[in-house]
């Protein structure tokens, strides 16, 4: 398979045209004509992931987060990102990013998150595209049966990969929970949408004190704040399945390296 063949599959699942205008998705490094046998999937394009790719003999790394979100004038190996570019090119490892286009896809980042925390049945976007009700940011769905906030939080923590500080909950732990909204990554722009969706709890990442406090004080849904990396990691397996089921003959591996920024909680 060539890199072009693999990209064709990824772009059918995650059309770049659906990415936000500020985003930087697609091929970061690599020759479209190069052969691809092994694909490593990871959330972050960081040195530890490049090392893993090198050790495993990957030809391509597919990441969720862009390497350069803003422009750069140098890829000299004097910065961590420049060093990474050097390592990848020297070792013939291509790098490809599917970011906000993977967030809004169906299935996308939040579908995988919803399943990981126990949502069953149909999922609909929390904020659908005006022209496509089945694609958009976040997902809303229901648990197989009603439970309490405390029990849901415990199961969500079990369903997500372990990070240094796990998850945080805001709300009455005895509160009944059935209908749940989730959004992978930083979801505080969706707080108002989640409140209007009539859910019992909204699970996302990177929530700040003031918006979270005001949200809970106003009597909205309960909140669960998970590690950013952990909320996006379940998508990697979904993207790997899409590659495997597409007919491209590549070996896939999901990186288990925890690259969340927070490495220790006390
Ligand atoms: Zn993210």
mmCIF file of N, CA and C and ligand atoms in Angstrom, residues 43-44 64-66 99 103 109 184-186 206 228-229 231-232, ligand 1:
data_model
loop_
_atom_site.group_PDB
_atom_site.id
_atom_site.type_symbol
_atom_site.label_atom_id
_atom_site.label_comp_id
_atom_site.label_asym_id
_atom_site.label_seq_id
_atom_site.Cartn_x
_atom_site.Cartn_y
_atom_site.Cartn_z
ATOM 1 N N UNK A 43 -2.743 9.867 20.104
ATOM 2 C CA UNK A 43 -3.428 11.151 20.276
ATOM 3 C C UNK A 43 -2.482 12.313 19.957
ATOM 4 N N UNK A 44 -1.256 12.238 20.482
ATOM 5 C CA UNK A 44 -0.349 13.382 20.385
ATOM 6 C C UNK A 44 0.917 13.080 19.582
ATOM 7 N N UNK A 64 -4.317 12.433 16.442
ATOM 8 C CA UNK A 64 -5.497 13.292 16.518
ATOM 9 C C UNK A 64 -5.067 14.760 16.542
ATOM 10 N N UNK A 65 -4.080 15.064 17.345
ATOM 11 C CA UNK A 65 -3.661 16.473 17.454
ATOM 12 C C UNK A 65 -2.642 16.850 16.384
ATOM 13 N N UNK A 66 -2.780 18.065 15.837
ATOM 14 C CA UNK A 66 -1.810 18.538 14.846
ATOM 15 C C UNK A 66 -0.442 18.772 15.501
ATOM 16 N N UNK A 99 -8.104 15.768 13.034
ATOM 17 C CA UNK A 99 -8.417 16.459 14.289
ATOM 18 C C UNK A 99 -9.912 16.809 14.346
ATOM 19 N N UNK A 103 -13.449 14.753 14.965
ATOM 20 C CA UNK A 103 -14.426 15.063 16.022
ATOM 21 C C UNK A 103 -15.855 15.000 15.483
ATOM 22 N N UNK A 109 -14.800 10.899 17.145
ATOM 23 C CA UNK A 109 -14.137 10.856 18.458
ATOM 24 C C UNK A 109 -15.146 10.661 19.599
ATOM 25 N N UNK A 184 -15.407 14.649 23.301
ATOM 26 C CA UNK A 184 -13.981 14.378 23.458
ATOM 27 C C UNK A 184 -13.182 15.669 23.397
ATOM 28 N N UNK A 185 -12.154 15.770 24.236
ATOM 29 C CA UNK A 185 -11.323 16.975 24.252
ATOM 30 C C UNK A 185 -11.987 18.107 25.009
ATOM 31 N N UNK A 186 -11.472 19.310 24.809
ATOM 32 C CA UNK A 186 -11.971 20.473 25.553
ATOM 33 C C UNK A 186 -13.372 20.840 25.083
ATOM 34 N N UNK A 206 -11.010 19.321 30.263
ATOM 35 C CA UNK A 206 -10.461 20.684 30.330
ATOM 36 C C UNK A 206 -11.455 21.735 30.818
ATOM 37 N N UNK A 228 -7.927 15.113 29.130
ATOM 38 C CA UNK A 228 -8.116 15.384 27.694
ATOM 39 C C UNK A 228 -7.697 14.163 26.854
ATOM 40 N N UNK A 229 -6.500 13.671 27.112
ATOM 41 C CA UNK A 229 -5.976 12.527 26.346
ATOM 42 C C UNK A 229 -6.908 11.315 26.456
ATOM 43 N N UNK A 231 -10.103 11.166 26.944
ATOM 44 C CA UNK A 231 -11.390 11.275 26.245
ATOM 45 C C UNK A 231 -11.238 11.055 24.743
ATOM 46 N N UNK A 232 -10.023 11.232 24.224
ATOM 47 C CA UNK A 232 -9.820 11.084 22.777
ATOM 48 C C UNK A 232 -9.186 9.745 22.411
HETATM 49 ZN ZN1 LIG B 1 -7.898 17.118 21.762
#
